[in-house]
Short mmCIF file of C-alpha atoms in Angstrom, two decimals:
data_model
loop_
_atom_site.label_atom_id
_atom_site.label_comp_id
_atom_site.label_asym_id
_atom_site.label_seq_id
_atom_site.Cartn_x
_atom_site.Cartn_y
_atom_site.Cartn_z
CA MET X 3 -139.26 58.62 -30.67
CA TYR X 4 -137.54 60.59 -27.88
CA LEU X 5 -135.01 57.87 -27.09
CA LYS X 6 -134.43 57.31 -30.78
CA THR X 7 -133.72 60.97 -31.50
CA LEU X 8 -131.50 61.51 -28.47
CA GLY X 9 -129.59 58.32 -29.17
CA PHE X 10 -129.26 59.48 -32.78
CA ILE X 11 -126.86 62.20 -31.62
CA LEU X 12 -125.05 60.44 -28.83
CA SER X 13 -124.72 56.88 -30.05
CA VAL X 14 -121.28 57.60 -31.48
CA PHE X 15 -119.73 57.25 -28.02
CA LEU X 16 -118.71 54.02 -26.21
CA PHE X 17 -117.44 54.45 -22.47
CA VAL X 18 -117.11 51.96 -18.74
CA THR X 19 -116.47 51.48 -15.07
CA VAL X 20 -114.21 48.45 -14.80
CA SER X 21 -110.97 48.04 -12.95
CA SER X 22 -107.71 47.46 -14.76
CA THR X 23 -107.68 43.78 -13.83
CA GLU X 24 -111.12 43.21 -15.37
CA ILE X 25 -110.37 44.47 -18.87
CA ASN X 26 -110.14 41.68 -21.42
CA CYS X 27 -108.36 42.77 -24.57
CA GLU X 28 -109.35 39.57 -26.37
CA ARG X 29 -113.11 40.15 -26.24
CA GLU X 30 -114.71 40.71 -29.63
CA ASP X 31 -117.18 43.15 -28.08
CA ILE X 32 -114.41 44.97 -26.27
CA GLY X 33 -116.33 48.23 -25.94
CA ALA X 34 -119.18 46.44 -24.15
CA GLN X 35 -116.93 46.21 -21.10
CA CYS X 36 -117.77 49.86 -20.50
CA GLU X 37 -121.12 50.65 -18.92
CA TYR X 38 -123.17 52.80 -21.28
CA PRO X 39 -124.22 56.01 -19.48
CA GLU X 40 -127.94 56.46 -18.91
CA LEU X 41 -127.39 60.12 -19.76
CA PHE X 42 -126.92 59.10 -23.40
CA SER X 43 -130.37 57.52 -23.71
CA SER X 44 -132.53 59.83 -21.61
CA ILE X 45 -132.30 63.22 -19.93
CA PRO X 46 -133.07 63.07 -16.20
CA ASN X 47 -136.19 64.89 -15.02
CA THR X 48 -134.78 66.13 -11.71
CA ILE X 49 -131.48 67.52 -10.47
CA GLU X 50 -131.21 64.58 -8.08
CA GLU X 51 -131.48 62.10 -10.95
CA TYR X 52 -129.00 64.13 -12.98
CA ASN X 53 -126.45 64.14 -10.15
CA VAL X 54 -126.62 60.35 -10.00
CA ALA X 55 -126.40 59.84 -13.77
CA CYS X 56 -123.74 62.41 -14.67
CA PRO X 57 -120.65 60.79 -13.07
CA LYS X 58 -121.25 57.69 -15.20
CA PHE X 59 -120.34 59.82 -18.23
CA LYS X 60 -116.94 60.58 -16.69
CA ASN X 61 -116.41 56.94 -15.78
CA TYR X 62 -117.31 55.95 -19.32
CA ALA X 63 -114.65 58.25 -20.74
CA LYS X 64 -112.04 56.93 -18.31
CA CYS X 65 -112.92 53.37 -19.23
CA LEU X 66 -112.56 53.96 -22.96
CA LYS X 67 -109.19 55.58 -22.36
CA GLU X 68 -108.15 52.53 -20.37
CA LEU X 69 -109.22 50.30 -23.25
CA ASP X 70 -107.16 52.47 -25.58
CA ASP X 71 -104.05 52.32 -23.43
CA LYS X 72 -104.20 48.60 -22.70
CA CYS X 73 -105.72 47.15 -25.85
CA LEU X 74 -106.44 49.40 -28.79
CA SER X 75 -103.87 52.13 -29.41
CA GLU X 76 -101.15 49.73 -30.55
CA LYS X 77 -103.61 48.34 -33.12
CA GLY X 78 -104.53 51.78 -34.43
CA LEU X 79 -108.10 51.35 -33.19
CA ALA X 80 -108.19 53.83 -30.30
CA TYR X 81 -111.43 55.55 -29.39
CA PHE X 82 -109.47 58.72 -28.67
CA ALA X 83 -107.15 59.59 -31.54
CA THR X 84 -105.08 61.94 -29.39
CA GLU X 85 -104.48 62.73 -25.73
CA GLU X 86 -105.99 66.16 -26.41
CA MET X 87 -109.23 64.54 -27.53
CA TYR X 88 -109.50 62.48 -24.35
CA GLU X 89 -108.69 65.43 -22.10
CA SER X 90 -111.32 67.53 -23.86
CA VAL X 91 -114.03 64.85 -23.58
CA TYR X 92 -113.20 64.11 -19.95
CA GLY X 93 -113.05 67.83 -19.22
CA VAL X 94 -116.53 68.57 -20.52
CA ALA X 95 -117.89 65.48 -18.73
CA SER X 96 -116.35 66.74 -15.49
CA ASP X 97 -117.70 70.25 -15.94
CA MET X 98 -121.19 68.88 -16.59
CA CYS X 99 -121.10 67.24 -13.15
CA GLU X 100 -119.55 70.07 -11.12
CA GLU X 101 -122.12 72.28 -9.42
CA ASP X 102 -119.99 75.42 -9.62
CA THR X 103 -119.69 75.40 -13.43
CA LEU X 104 -121.86 77.34 -15.86
CA ILE X 105 -122.61 74.30 -18.01
CA TYR X 106 -123.92 72.38 -14.96
CA GLU X 107 -126.07 75.33 -13.93
CA VAL X 108 -127.56 75.77 -17.39
CA ILE X 109 -128.28 72.06 -17.87
CA THR X 110 -129.90 71.55 -14.48
CA GLU X 111 -132.01 74.69 -14.82
CA ASN X 112 -133.29 73.48 -18.19
CA LEU X 113 -133.90 69.76 -17.62
CA ARG X 114 -137.63 70.04 -18.27
CA CYS X 115 -137.14 72.22 -21.33
CA LEU X 116 -134.48 69.93 -22.77
CA ASN X 117 -136.70 66.89 -22.27
CA GLU X 118 -139.63 68.57 -23.99
CA THR X 119 -137.41 69.80 -26.82
CA PHE X 120 -136.02 66.38 -27.67
CA GLU X 121 -139.39 64.71 -27.25
CA ASN X 122 -141.20 67.08 -29.61
CA SER X 123 -138.44 67.97 -32.04
CA PRO X 124 -139.04 67.47 -35.78
CA CYS X 125 -135.29 66.95 -36.28
CA TYR X 126 -135.45 63.18 -36.63
CA ASP X 127 -137.93 63.41 -39.49
CA GLU X 128 -135.95 66.20 -41.16
CA ILE X 129 -132.74 64.19 -41.01
CA GLU X 130 -134.50 61.09 -42.32
CA ALA X 131 -135.67 63.11 -45.32
CA ILE X 132 -132.07 64.07 -46.09
CA THR X 133 -130.46 60.66 -45.60
CA ASN X 134 -133.25 58.28 -46.62
CA GLU X 135 -132.16 57.90 -50.25
CA PHE X 136 -128.70 56.77 -49.15
CA LYS X 137 -129.83 53.89 -46.91
CA ILE X 138 -128.49 50.46 -47.79
CA TYR X 139 -130.94 47.90 -46.41
CA LEU X 140 -129.41 44.70 -45.11
CA PRO X 141 -130.19 41.34 -46.78
CA ASN X 142 -133.43 39.84 -45.44
CA ALA X 143 -134.14 43.02 -43.48
CA THR X 144 -137.33 42.72 -41.45
CA ASP X 145 -137.26 46.11 -39.78
CA GLU X 146 -137.10 49.64 -41.15
CA ASN X 147 -133.98 50.20 -39.07
CA ASP X 148 -132.06 47.27 -40.59
CA TYR X 149 -129.86 49.40 -42.80
CA ASP X 150 -126.38 50.84 -43.14
CA LEU X 151 -125.30 54.27 -44.31
CA PRO X 152 -122.16 55.09 -46.29
CA ALA X 153 -119.54 56.53 -43.94
CA GLU X 154 -119.80 60.04 -45.36
CA ILE X 155 -123.61 60.00 -45.02
CA TYR X 156 -123.35 58.93 -41.40
CA CYS X 157 -121.05 61.91 -40.96
CA LEU X 158 -123.64 64.12 -42.67
CA GLN X 159 -126.39 62.71 -40.45
CA GLU X 160 -124.56 63.52 -37.23
CA ALA X 161 -123.55 67.02 -38.37
CA ILE X 162 -127.10 67.95 -39.37
CA SER X 163 -128.40 66.40 -36.15
CA SER X 164 -126.22 68.68 -34.07
CA VAL X 165 -127.27 71.88 -35.82
CA CYS X 166 -130.95 70.93 -35.88
CA TYR X 167 -131.21 70.07 -32.19
CA THR X 168 -129.10 73.05 -31.20
CA ASN X 169 -131.46 75.34 -33.11
CA ASP X 170 -134.43 73.75 -31.34
CA ILE X 171 -132.77 74.26 -27.97
CA ASP X 172 -132.17 77.90 -28.89
CA LYS X 173 -135.84 78.40 -29.75
CA ASN X 174 -137.25 76.59 -26.73
CA CYS X 175 -134.72 77.01 -23.94
CA GLY X 176 -132.84 80.17 -24.85
CA THR X 177 -129.51 81.29 -26.23
CA LEU X 178 -127.48 80.33 -23.16
CA ALA X 179 -128.74 76.74 -23.29
CA ALA X 180 -127.97 76.61 -27.02
CA ASP X 181 -124.46 77.93 -26.36
CA MET X 182 -123.92 75.15 -23.82
CA ALA X 183 -125.11 72.59 -26.39
CA LYS X 184 -122.62 73.96 -28.91
CA GLU X 185 -119.88 73.83 -26.27
CA PHE X 186 -120.72 70.19 -25.59
CA VAL X 187 -120.56 69.32 -29.30
CA ARG X 188 -117.20 71.08 -29.63
CA ARG X 189 -115.49 69.84 -26.48
CA SER X 190 -116.83 66.29 -26.72
CA TYR X 191 -115.41 65.96 -30.25
CA LEU X 192 -118.85 64.57 -31.05
CA LEU X 193 -118.54 64.98 -34.79
CA SER X 194 -114.96 63.72 -34.90
CA PHE X 195 -116.24 60.38 -33.61
CA SER X 196 -118.60 60.24 -36.61
CA CYS X 197 -116.46 61.82 -39.32
CA ASP X 198 -112.88 61.01 -40.16
CA ASN X 199 -110.73 63.15 -42.43
CA THR X 200 -111.70 61.23 -45.58
CA ASP X 201 -115.44 61.41 -44.84
CA ALA X 202 -115.21 65.13 -44.17
CA LYS X 203 -113.34 65.80 -47.41
CA VAL X 204 -115.80 63.71 -49.47
CA LEU X 205 -118.75 65.61 -48.03
CA LEU X 206 -117.13 69.00 -48.41
CA ALA X 207 -116.24 68.36 -52.06
CA ASP X 208 -119.86 67.65 -52.98
CA VAL X 209 -121.86 69.53 -50.35
CA GLY X 210 -124.32 70.90 -52.91
CA ARG X 211 -125.51 67.38 -53.69
CA TYR X 212 -127.57 67.09 -50.52
CA LYS X 213 -131.02 68.53 -49.83
CA LEU X 214 -129.90 71.05 -47.24
CA LYS X 215 -131.27 74.38 -46.14
CA SER X 216 -128.84 77.26 -46.46
CA HIS X 217 -128.07 77.44 -42.72
CA GLN X 218 -127.52 73.67 -42.63
CA GLN X 219 -125.11 73.85 -45.55
CA ASP X 220 -123.24 76.78 -43.98
CA TYR X 221 -122.90 74.88 -40.70
CA LEU X 222 -121.81 71.72 -42.48
CA VAL X 223 -119.07 73.56 -44.37
CA GLU X 224 -117.87 75.12 -41.10
CA VAL X 225 -117.71 71.92 -39.06
CA LEU X 226 -116.20 69.85 -41.86
CA GLY X 227 -113.48 72.45 -42.21
CA GLU X 228 -112.79 72.19 -38.47
CA ILE X 229 -112.56 68.40 -38.64
CA ILE X 230 -110.18 68.51 -41.61
CA ASN X 231 -108.00 71.10 -39.88
CA ARG X 232 -107.84 68.98 -36.73
CA TYR X 233 -106.61 65.97 -38.67
CA ASP X 234 -104.16 68.04 -40.72
CA ASP X 235 -102.69 69.52 -37.52
CA GLU X 236 -101.99 66.10 -36.00
#
């Protein structure tokens, strides 16, 4: 359950450590050329493990940008919609790995707490309860996870995930850790990878349709507004 819930939030990313000469723009699974960071599937238990895993996040971001520049931007399929988005993602990845930054200090001091929070969080079940009715099961599905979600519901899922886990971090690890989680969500453009302008507008227009608690709905309205403003400013 732990890996499933953590991946639930972070699976929207795709980053790799390949040299320029190794990138193949003709590959159908072009994003697979980037090595998926271990940090996205499990939180290290020790500072030593964290220091080894963290730089792979930066390399992942650099690799995706290289894929954009060499293969994807001219097709309108870039991972990073703007240079600002890339710089923000790479910046937060760098800060997470630098020992003299506050975000590094807070993360490494709370590794045990963060692990326990994700492992024991009820967020996955809460999110399932909200999105379950919108699942579209694939033909001949043999597994409960063989389904798709409408784009706007995937957007909803990721937005509610972020507020739910951040609240859990606040309760278990303290306000400073929760603030760092919010900073990561903001600077990583996490929700922008899940929600485009159209998805955000569809959700915002009918936000009362979903079975949300008041604080979830307030947060959703706030972040959807931010996403729409970002797109409108481009």
